[in-house]
XYZ file of N, CA and C in Angstrom:
336
model
N -8.035 -22.911 34.385
C -6.829 -23.075 33.605
C -6.756 -21.974 32.542
N -5.625 -21.345 32.379
C -5.439 -20.268 31.414
C -4.450 -20.721 30.353
N -4.815 -20.491 29.092
C -3.935 -20.843 27.981
C -3.312 -19.577 27.410
N -2.042 -19.643 27.117
C -1.351 -18.502 26.508
C -1.742 -18.417 25.039
N -2.020 -17.217 24.585
C -2.332 -17.038 23.182
C -1.052 -16.955 22.385
N -1.058 -17.606 21.248
C 0.102 -17.604 20.369
C -0.017 -16.432 19.405
N 0.391 -15.243 19.879
C 0.303 -14.049 19.042
C 1.620 -13.286 19.029
N 1.697 -12.353 18.122
C 2.854 -11.466 18.016
C 2.414 -10.177 17.344
N 3.363 -9.327 17.047
C 3.071 -8.018 16.461
C 4.077 -7.707 15.367
N 3.589 -7.032 14.322
C 4.462 -6.556 13.251
C 4.239 -5.053 13.128
N 5.320 -4.293 13.146
C 5.229 -2.847 12.992
C 6.441 -2.366 12.212
N 6.415 -1.114 11.846
C 7.555 -0.568 11.115
C 7.317 0.864 10.689
N 8.249 1.350 9.897
C 8.216 2.726 9.409
C 8.460 2.709 7.910
N 7.775 3.598 7.197
C 7.922 3.691 5.746
C 8.550 5.037 5.412
N 9.640 4.976 4.637
C 10.355 6.181 4.217
C 10.610 6.136 2.716
N 10.999 7.290 2.173
C 11.433 7.302 0.779
C 12.944 7.079 0.751
N 13.528 7.093 -0.431
C 14.961 6.802 -0.578
C 15.851 7.800 0.156
N 15.355 9.018 0.399
C 16.157 10.027 1.105
C 16.016 9.927 2.624
N 15.098 9.049 3.096
C 14.899 8.888 4.527
C 13.726 9.667 5.096
N 13.031 10.418 4.244
C 11.855 11.171 4.704
C 10.693 10.219 4.959
N 9.984 10.433 6.058
C 8.860 9.567 6.392
C 7.699 9.799 5.433
N 6.906 8.741 5.220
C 5.792 8.813 4.285
C 4.476 8.484 4.987
N 3.685 9.477 5.312
C 2.364 9.221 5.896
C 1.357 8.833 4.803
N 0.314 8.111 5.201
C -0.757 7.773 4.264
C -0.451 6.679 3.271
N 0.553 5.854 3.552
C 0.928 4.769 2.646
C 0.102 3.526 2.983
N -0.412 2.849 1.950
C -1.220 1.639 2.139
C -0.344 0.435 2.463
N -0.733 -0.283 3.533
C -0.016 -1.482 3.961
C -1.017 -2.636 3.992
N -0.670 -3.761 3.365
C -1.494 -4.963 3.407
C -0.664 -6.099 3.974
N -1.201 -6.766 4.991
C -0.545 -7.911 5.610
C -1.443 -9.118 5.398
N -0.926 -10.138 4.705
C -1.707 -11.322 4.393
C -1.092 -12.538 5.070
N -1.907 -13.257 5.830
C -1.456 -14.512 6.432
C -1.490 -15.545 5.302
N -0.333 -16.037 4.887
C -0.249 -16.834 3.667
C -0.928 -18.197 3.765
N -1.051 -18.765 4.955
C -1.707 -20.073 5.096
C -3.221 -19.974 4.968
N -3.799 -18.844 5.342
C -5.257 -18.695 5.333
C -5.749 -17.667 4.312
N -4.859 -16.883 3.742
C -5.172 -15.780 2.822
C -5.962 -14.658 3.496
N -5.996 -14.639 4.834
C -6.655 -13.562 5.566
C -5.785 -12.311 5.470
N -6.376 -11.210 4.978
C -5.621 -9.971 4.791
C -6.107 -8.901 5.754
N -5.160 -8.124 6.265
C -5.449 -6.964 7.104
C -4.830 -5.758 6.422
N -5.493 -4.610 6.542
C -5.003 -3.392 5.901
C -4.877 -2.277 6.916
N -3.908 -1.409 6.666
C -3.756 -0.202 7.469
C -3.068 0.845 6.606
N -2.919 2.034 7.169
C -2.261 3.147 6.498
C -1.254 3.733 7.478
N -0.098 4.160 6.987
C 0.899 4.764 7.881
C 0.347 6.069 8.463
N 0.752 6.352 9.706
C 0.282 7.572 10.382
C 1.138 8.773 9.967
N 0.960 9.888 10.656
C 1.641 11.142 10.278
C 3.159 11.088 10.403
N 3.698 10.121 11.149
C 5.156 9.978 11.249
C 5.656 8.751 10.485
N 4.795 8.224 9.591
C 5.194 7.135 8.698
C 5.249 5.750 9.323
N 4.633 5.557 10.488
C 4.682 4.240 11.126
C 3.349 3.512 11.007
N 3.416 2.185 11.162
C 2.235 1.323 11.137
C 2.411 0.229 12.179
N 1.296 -0.389 12.600
C 1.346 -1.495 13.556
C 0.208 -2.468 13.270
N 0.528 -3.744 13.296
C -0.461 -4.819 13.263
C -0.307 -5.580 14.576
N -1.129 -5.266 15.593
C -1.004 -5.938 16.889
C -1.786 -7.251 16.938
N -1.479 -8.079 17.937
C -2.235 -9.303 18.242
C -2.464 -10.200 17.036
N -1.384 -10.525 16.341
C -1.472 -11.394 15.166
C -1.236 -12.847 15.541
N -1.987 -13.776 14.951
C -1.666 -15.186 15.143
C -0.283 -15.481 14.562
N 0.449 -16.396 15.156
C 1.780 -16.725 14.640
C 1.656 -17.425 13.295
N 2.731 -17.392 12.534
C 2.758 -18.051 11.234
C 3.356 -17.176 10.164
N 3.253 -17.638 8.920
C 3.849 -16.902 7.796
C 2.939 -15.795 7.276
N 3.553 -14.671 6.915
C 2.838 -13.503 6.398
C 3.568 -12.935 5.194
N 2.793 -12.204 4.383
C 3.346 -11.430 3.265
C 2.938 -9.986 3.508
N 3.925 -9.103 3.625
C 3.695 -7.672 3.856
C 3.904 -6.941 2.537
N 2.898 -6.156 2.125
C 3.004 -5.362 0.901
C 2.769 -3.899 1.235
N 3.698 -3.055 0.794
C 3.610 -1.613 1.010
C 3.521 -0.983 -0.376
N 2.415 -0.246 -0.611
C 2.244 0.329 -1.947
C 1.941 1.817 -1.882
N 2.545 2.512 -2.818
C 2.410 3.961 -2.939
C 2.459 4.306 -4.424
N 1.451 5.039 -4.946
C 1.485 5.402 -6.366
C 2.791 6.098 -6.744
N 3.374 5.666 -7.858
C 4.627 6.240 -8.328
C 5.860 5.558 -7.768
N 5.656 4.556 -6.898
C 6.772 3.822 -6.297
C 6.619 2.324 -6.555
N 7.725 1.634 -6.494
C 7.680 0.171 -6.585
C 7.052 -0.376 -5.313
N 6.289 -1.455 -5.438
C 5.684 -2.092 -4.276
C 6.769 -2.804 -3.484
N 6.791 -2.569 -2.176
C 7.725 -3.228 -1.264
C 7.043 -4.498 -0.761
N 7.731 -5.639 -0.870
C 7.167 -6.914 -0.429
C 8.171 -7.600 0.492
N 7.662 -8.130 1.616
C 8.503 -8.874 2.549
C 7.739 -10.098 3.040
N 8.387 -11.245 3.018
C 7.806 -12.471 3.567
C 8.337 -12.644 4.980
N 7.424 -12.860 5.932
C 7.749 -12.859 7.354
C 7.183 -14.111 7.999
N 7.914 -14.675 8.954
C 7.362 -15.729 9.798
C 7.344 -15.199 11.216
N 6.134 -15.007 11.741
C 5.940 -14.433 13.066
C 5.946 -15.540 14.115
N 6.778 -15.375 15.141
C 6.904 -16.346 16.234
C 6.093 -15.878 17.439
N 5.821 -16.769 18.352
C 5.062 -16.464 19.570
C 5.745 -15.336 20.355
N 4.977 -14.315 20.693
C 5.478 -13.208 21.499
C 6.413 -12.253 20.787
N 6.640 -12.458 19.512
C 7.584 -11.605 18.768
C 6.970 -10.241 18.479
N 7.784 -9.209 18.591
C 7.439 -7.850 18.178
C 8.393 -7.492 17.045
N 8.022 -7.897 15.838
C 8.899 -7.712 14.686
C 8.784 -6.304 14.123
N 9.909 -5.775 13.675
C 9.950 -4.480 13.007
C 10.359 -4.706 11.565
N 9.501 -4.265 10.647
C 9.794 -4.365 9.218
C 9.647 -2.962 8.635
N 10.788 -2.311 8.404
C 10.804 -0.974 7.810
C 10.864 -1.096 6.297
N 10.168 -0.213 5.608
C 10.135 -0.236 4.146
C 10.693 1.073 3.598
N 11.583 0.955 2.636
C 12.112 2.116 1.915
C 11.535 2.046 0.513
N 10.741 3.049 0.174
C 10.072 3.060 -1.119
C 10.998 3.639 -2.190
N 11.084 2.924 -3.292
C 11.907 3.337 -4.421
C 11.000 3.835 -5.538
N 11.438 4.870 -6.250
C 10.670 5.406 -7.359
C 10.502 4.313 -8.405
N 9.279 4.162 -8.884
C 8.982 3.146 -9.889
C 8.466 3.776 -11.153
N 7.986 2.918 -12.033
C 7.435 3.397 -13.288
C 6.076 4.019 -13.026
N 5.835 5.106 -13.692
C 4.551 5.774 -13.569
C 3.789 5.553 -14.868
N 2.626 4.930 -14.756
C 1.782 4.718 -15.927
C 0.780 5.857 -16.002
N 0.652 6.417 -17.162
C -0.240 7.547 -17.316
C -1.048 7.364 -18.585
N -2.342 7.607 -18.479
C -3.218 7.526 -19.631
C -3.784 8.904 -19.898
N -3.646 9.324 -21.120
C -4.198 10.617 -21.512
C -5.258 10.350 -22.558
N -6.469 10.813 -22.294
C -7.565 10.638 -23.234
C -7.920 11.997 -23.800
N -7.892 12.068 -25.117
C -8.204 13.324 -25.789
C -9.462 13.116 -26.611
N -10.422 14.011 -26.434
C -11.636 13.960 -27.233
C -11.709 15.242 -28.041
N -11.935 15.064 -29.328
C -12.015 16.235 -30.198
C -13.292 16.172 -31.010
N -13.777 17.313 -31.378
C -14.974 17.396 -32.196
C -14.630 18.147 -33.472
N -15.080 17.629 -34.573
C -14.780 18.288 -35.842
C -15.980 19.057 -36.377
N -16.977 19.275 -35.559
C -18.146 20.038 -35.985
C -17.791 21.522 -36.090
N -18.035 22.076 -37.255
C -17.790 23.496 -37.487
C -19.086 24.091 -38.009
N -19.521 25.156 -37.388
C -20.729 25.824 -37.859
C -20.356 26.862 -38.909
N -21.022 26.758 -40.021
C -20.787 27.695 -41.120
C -22.110 28.384 -41.459
N -22.071 29.685 -41.519
C -23.278 30.422 -41.879
C -23.369 30.476 -43.401
N -24.479 30.014 -43.936
C -24.598 29.902 -45.384
C -25.606 30.852 -46.024
N -26.152 31.804 -45.335
C -27.124 32.701 -45.939
C -26.431 33.858 -46.663
N -27.085 34.382 -47.637
C -26.537 35.478 -48.446
C -26.934 36.794 -47.856
N -26.115 37.739 -48.060
C -26.404 39.095 -47.610
C -26.609 39.982 -48.756
């Protein structure tokens, strides 16, 4: 007897606001019922794939420094090949500048 596996796939493409593809973007997919997380990175043409996923609810997070995090809540059905494309929007950039200064001054004090 053979049982069908209840799986599906989530894939998509990540672009910036102008439509240019973004390679190397971090993608996290979390199954919300179990908190099991999977991670991947977009390839050279800005696409990603999570194959053979158990069905159920997921949270997809796409993050890129300097951009707002893209979040999508998904419910994956049996046999579904879902496409979730993300358009990254420019976000706030936090920057820390640390300055170290020394006030030591050498003074020659001998007489000539």
